[in-house]
Short mmCIF file of C-alpha atoms in Angstrom, two decimals:
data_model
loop_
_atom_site.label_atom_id
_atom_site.label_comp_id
_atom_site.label_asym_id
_atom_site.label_seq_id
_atom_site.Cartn_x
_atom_site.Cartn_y
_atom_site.Cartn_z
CA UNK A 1 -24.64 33.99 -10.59
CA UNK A 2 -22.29 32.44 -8.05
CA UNK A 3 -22.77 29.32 -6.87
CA UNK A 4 -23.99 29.02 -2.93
CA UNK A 5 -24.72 25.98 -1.34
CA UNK A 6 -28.43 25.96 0.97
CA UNK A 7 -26.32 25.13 4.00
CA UNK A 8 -23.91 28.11 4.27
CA UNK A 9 -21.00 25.42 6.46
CA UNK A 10 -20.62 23.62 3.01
CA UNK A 11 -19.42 26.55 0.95
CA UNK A 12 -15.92 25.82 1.74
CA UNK A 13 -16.06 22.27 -0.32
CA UNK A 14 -17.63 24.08 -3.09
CA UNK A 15 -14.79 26.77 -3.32
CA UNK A 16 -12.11 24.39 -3.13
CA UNK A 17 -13.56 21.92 -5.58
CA UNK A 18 -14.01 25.33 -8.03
CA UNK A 19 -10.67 26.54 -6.76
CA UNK A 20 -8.40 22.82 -7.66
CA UNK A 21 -10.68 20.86 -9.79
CA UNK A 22 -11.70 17.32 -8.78
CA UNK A 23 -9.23 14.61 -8.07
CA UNK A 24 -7.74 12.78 -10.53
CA UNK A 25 -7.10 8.86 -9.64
CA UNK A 26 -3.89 7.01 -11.29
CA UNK A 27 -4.02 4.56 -13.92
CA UNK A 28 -4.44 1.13 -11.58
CA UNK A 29 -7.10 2.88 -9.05
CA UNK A 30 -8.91 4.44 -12.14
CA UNK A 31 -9.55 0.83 -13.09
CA UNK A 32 -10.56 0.09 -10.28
CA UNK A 33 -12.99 2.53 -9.46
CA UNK A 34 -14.69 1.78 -13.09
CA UNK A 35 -14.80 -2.28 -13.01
CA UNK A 36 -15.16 -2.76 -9.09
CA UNK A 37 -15.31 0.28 -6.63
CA UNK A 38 -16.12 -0.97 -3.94
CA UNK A 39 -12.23 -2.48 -4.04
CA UNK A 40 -11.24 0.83 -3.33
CA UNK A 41 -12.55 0.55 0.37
CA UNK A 42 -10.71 -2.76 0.75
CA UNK A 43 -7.39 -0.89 -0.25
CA UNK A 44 -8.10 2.30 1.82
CA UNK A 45 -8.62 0.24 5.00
CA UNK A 46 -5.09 -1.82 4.32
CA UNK A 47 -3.89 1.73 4.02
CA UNK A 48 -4.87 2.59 7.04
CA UNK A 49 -4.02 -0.21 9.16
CA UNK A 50 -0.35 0.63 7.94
CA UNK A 51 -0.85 4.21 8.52
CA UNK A 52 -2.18 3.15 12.46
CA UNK A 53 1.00 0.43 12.76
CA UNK A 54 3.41 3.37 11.29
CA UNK A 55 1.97 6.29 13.26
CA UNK A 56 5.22 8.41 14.69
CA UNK A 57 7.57 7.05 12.33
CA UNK A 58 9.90 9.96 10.53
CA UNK A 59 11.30 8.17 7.20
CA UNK A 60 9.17 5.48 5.64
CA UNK A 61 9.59 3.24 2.39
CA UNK A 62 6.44 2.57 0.13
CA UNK A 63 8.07 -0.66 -1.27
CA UNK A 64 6.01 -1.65 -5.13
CA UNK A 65 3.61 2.24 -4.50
CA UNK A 66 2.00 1.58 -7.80
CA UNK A 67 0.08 4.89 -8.81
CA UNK A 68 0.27 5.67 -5.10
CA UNK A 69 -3.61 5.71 -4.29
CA UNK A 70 -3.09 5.25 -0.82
CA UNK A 71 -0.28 7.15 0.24
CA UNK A 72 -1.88 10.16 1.49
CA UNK A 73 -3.39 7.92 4.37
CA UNK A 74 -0.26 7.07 5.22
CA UNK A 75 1.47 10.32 5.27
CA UNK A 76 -1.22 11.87 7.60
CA UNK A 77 0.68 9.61 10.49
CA UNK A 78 4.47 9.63 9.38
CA UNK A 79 6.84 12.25 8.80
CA UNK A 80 8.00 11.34 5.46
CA UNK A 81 7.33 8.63 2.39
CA UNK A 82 9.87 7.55 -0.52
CA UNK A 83 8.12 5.19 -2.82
CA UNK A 84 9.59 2.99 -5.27
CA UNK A 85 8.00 0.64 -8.21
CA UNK A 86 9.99 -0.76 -11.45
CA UNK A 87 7.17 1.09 -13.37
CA UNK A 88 8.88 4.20 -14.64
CA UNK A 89 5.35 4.96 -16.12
CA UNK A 90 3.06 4.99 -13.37
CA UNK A 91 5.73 6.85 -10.74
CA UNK A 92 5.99 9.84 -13.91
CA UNK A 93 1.72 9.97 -13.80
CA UNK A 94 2.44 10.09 -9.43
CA UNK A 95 4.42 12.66 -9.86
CA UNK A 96 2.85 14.97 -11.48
CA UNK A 97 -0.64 14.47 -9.64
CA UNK A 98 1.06 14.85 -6.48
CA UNK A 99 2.59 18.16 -7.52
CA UNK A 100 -1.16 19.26 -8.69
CA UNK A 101 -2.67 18.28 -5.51
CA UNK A 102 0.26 19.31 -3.58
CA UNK A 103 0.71 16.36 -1.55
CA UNK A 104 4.60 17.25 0.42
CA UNK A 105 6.72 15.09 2.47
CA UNK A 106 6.64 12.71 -0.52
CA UNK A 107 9.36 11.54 -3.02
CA UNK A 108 9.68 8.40 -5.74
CA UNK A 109 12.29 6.60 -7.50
CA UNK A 110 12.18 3.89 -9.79
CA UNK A 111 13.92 0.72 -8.13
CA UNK A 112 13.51 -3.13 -8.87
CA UNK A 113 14.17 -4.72 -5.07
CA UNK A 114 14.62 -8.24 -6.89
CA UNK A 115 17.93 -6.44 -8.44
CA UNK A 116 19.28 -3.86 -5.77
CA UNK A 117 17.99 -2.02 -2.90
CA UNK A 118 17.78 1.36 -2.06
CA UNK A 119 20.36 4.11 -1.75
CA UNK A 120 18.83 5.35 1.77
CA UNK A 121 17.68 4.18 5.21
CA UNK A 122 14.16 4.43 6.53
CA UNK A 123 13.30 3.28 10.30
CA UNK A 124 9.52 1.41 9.01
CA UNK A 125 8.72 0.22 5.35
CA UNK A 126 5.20 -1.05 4.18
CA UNK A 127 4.46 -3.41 1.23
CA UNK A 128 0.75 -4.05 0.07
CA UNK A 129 0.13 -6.78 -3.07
CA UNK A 130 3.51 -6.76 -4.08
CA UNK A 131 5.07 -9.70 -2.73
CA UNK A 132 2.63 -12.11 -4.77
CA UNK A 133 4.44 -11.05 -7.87
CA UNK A 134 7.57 -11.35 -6.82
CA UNK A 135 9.25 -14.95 -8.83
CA UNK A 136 9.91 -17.11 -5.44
CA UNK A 137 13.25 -17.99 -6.88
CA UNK A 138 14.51 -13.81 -6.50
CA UNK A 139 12.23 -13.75 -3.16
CA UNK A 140 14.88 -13.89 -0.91
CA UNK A 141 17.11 -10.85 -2.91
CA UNK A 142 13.60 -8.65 -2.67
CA UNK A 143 13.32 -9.20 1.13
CA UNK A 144 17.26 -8.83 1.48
CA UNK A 145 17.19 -5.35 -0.24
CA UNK A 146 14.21 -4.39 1.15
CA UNK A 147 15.89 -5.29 4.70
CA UNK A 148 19.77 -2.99 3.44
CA UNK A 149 17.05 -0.27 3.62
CA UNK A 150 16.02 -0.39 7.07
CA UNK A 151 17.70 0.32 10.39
CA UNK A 152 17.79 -1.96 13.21
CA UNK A 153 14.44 -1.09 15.18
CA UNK A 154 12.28 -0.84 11.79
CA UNK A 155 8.80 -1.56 11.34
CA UNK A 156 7.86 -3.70 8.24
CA UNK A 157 4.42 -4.41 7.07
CA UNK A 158 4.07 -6.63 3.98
CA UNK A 159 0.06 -7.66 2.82
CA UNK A 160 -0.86 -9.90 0.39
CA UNK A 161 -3.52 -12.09 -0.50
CA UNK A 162 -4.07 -15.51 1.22
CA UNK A 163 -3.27 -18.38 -1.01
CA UNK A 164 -6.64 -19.76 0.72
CA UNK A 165 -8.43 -17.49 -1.34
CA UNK A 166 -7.40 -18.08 -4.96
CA UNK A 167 -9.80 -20.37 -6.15
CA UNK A 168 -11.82 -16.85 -5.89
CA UNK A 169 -9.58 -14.72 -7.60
CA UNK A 170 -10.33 -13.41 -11.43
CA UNK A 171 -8.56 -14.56 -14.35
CA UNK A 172 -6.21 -11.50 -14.73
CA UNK A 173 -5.15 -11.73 -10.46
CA UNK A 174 -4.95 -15.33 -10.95
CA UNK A 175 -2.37 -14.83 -13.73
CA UNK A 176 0.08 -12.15 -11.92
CA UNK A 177 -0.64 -14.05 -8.32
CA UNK A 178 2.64 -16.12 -8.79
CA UNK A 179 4.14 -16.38 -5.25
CA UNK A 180 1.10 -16.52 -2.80
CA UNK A 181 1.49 -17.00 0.89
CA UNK A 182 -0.79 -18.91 3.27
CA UNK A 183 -0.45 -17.74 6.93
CA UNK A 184 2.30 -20.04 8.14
CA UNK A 185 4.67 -19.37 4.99
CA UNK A 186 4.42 -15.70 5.48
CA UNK A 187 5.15 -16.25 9.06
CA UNK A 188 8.13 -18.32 7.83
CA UNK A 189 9.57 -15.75 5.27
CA UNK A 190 8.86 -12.55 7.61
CA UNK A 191 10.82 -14.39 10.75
CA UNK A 192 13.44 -14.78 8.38
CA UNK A 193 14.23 -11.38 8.77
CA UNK A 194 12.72 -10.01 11.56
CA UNK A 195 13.20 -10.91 15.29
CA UNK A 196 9.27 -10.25 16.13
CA UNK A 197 5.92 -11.22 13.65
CA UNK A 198 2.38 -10.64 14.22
CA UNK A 199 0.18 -12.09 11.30
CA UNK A 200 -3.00 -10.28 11.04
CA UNK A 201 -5.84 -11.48 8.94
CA UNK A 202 -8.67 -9.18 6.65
CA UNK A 203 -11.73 -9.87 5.18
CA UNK A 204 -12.80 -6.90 2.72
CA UNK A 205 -12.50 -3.71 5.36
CA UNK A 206 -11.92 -5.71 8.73
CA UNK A 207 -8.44 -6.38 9.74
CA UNK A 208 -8.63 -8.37 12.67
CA UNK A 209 -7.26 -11.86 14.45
CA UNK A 210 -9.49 -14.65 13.26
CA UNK A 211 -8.99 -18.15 11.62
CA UNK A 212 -6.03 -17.70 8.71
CA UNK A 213 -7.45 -20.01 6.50
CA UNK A 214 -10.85 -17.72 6.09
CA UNK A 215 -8.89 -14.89 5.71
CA UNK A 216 -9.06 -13.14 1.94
CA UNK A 217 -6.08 -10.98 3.23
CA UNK A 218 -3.20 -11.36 5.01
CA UNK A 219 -0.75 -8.66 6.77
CA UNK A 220 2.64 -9.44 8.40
CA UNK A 221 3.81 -6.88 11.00
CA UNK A 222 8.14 -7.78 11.05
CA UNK A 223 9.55 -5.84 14.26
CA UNK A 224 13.40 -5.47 14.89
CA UNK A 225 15.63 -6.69 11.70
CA UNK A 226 17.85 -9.62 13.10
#
């Protein structure tokens, strides 16, 4: 017998979900959906802050995408994403779910920004928990090649987690946390670069303006490349 829902405006969700399957998560988000879910609603909402910031722009970089969980929030505001990671692994796994869940207006590329930047130009770029890993002593060649990338008027958004907040963090973050910013120093390194920067601060799903040093999270808007 086929399956009908009770209420008839649901049958769609049931057809599609017989029709393409459920979703399948990457490798990273997989994780964490089975050792802390409720992370995944702190990442979505740092997705979508970019995707609000972003909204309008035609070419965007995805700078350190990872297994590209929040991408599609992003792409449902911009004309185009090109992500990059130096995990030739986890962009072939992207890949191929984006093809089976035929998410367009998408492309990747392997690409180390420490060690060269990329062979294109985007007008807004977006960076979330990447720049913690980054040695500090190749810092300034990652923000340099991340900056060859960009035309004049971009939009750069670069999150990571307050250094306020590591005497929190879990053994393994602790570990790969090697470069963390407190408020002022990512002030310092994005007006390096940028003529304009707004520091926003985020505790779990609420991005707002508060007191940096309470902040778990921390998100640098850089407008206009000097």
């Amino acid at each position: 017998m086929e399956d009908k829902t009770i209420e008839t405006q649901n049958q769609f969700q049931i057809d599609d979900y017989k029709r393409l399957g459920p979703v399948t998560l990457g490798p990273w988000t997989s994780h964490i959906y089975r050792s802390d879910p409720r992370h995944l609603s702190f990442l979505l909402a740092r997705y979508k802050f970019c995707s609000k910031m972003l909204s309008g722009k035609a070419k965007v970089l995805e700078v350190g995408c990872g297994d590209a969980f929040g991408m599609p929030v992003v792409l449902q505001t911009v004309g185009t994403i090109h992500g990059i990671d130096f995990e030739p692994l986890i962009l072939e796994d992207a890949k191929k779910r984006f093809t089976t869940e035929n998410i367009d207006r998408c492309s990747f590329s392997v690409c180390d920004l420490t060690a060269q930047a990329v062979e294109d130009t985007f007008d807004a770029a977006y960076s979330l928990d990447v720049i913690e890993h980054v040695p500090s002593d190749v810092e300034k060649s990652f923000m340099s090649n991340l900056c060859a990338s960009l035309v004049k008027s971009s939009v750069c958004l670069i999150g990571t987690p307050n250094i306020e907040s590591q005497k929190y963090a879990s053994p393994a973050s602790a570990a790969g946390h090697i470069n963390l910013k407190s408020a002022q120093t990512l002030q310092e390194l994005m007006s390096s670069y940028f003529e304009n920067t707004f520091i926003f601060s985020m505790n779990d799903e609420v991005v707002h303006t508060g007191y940096y040093p309470m902040a778990h999270y921390l998100i640098a808007l850089g407008c206009g490349l000097k």
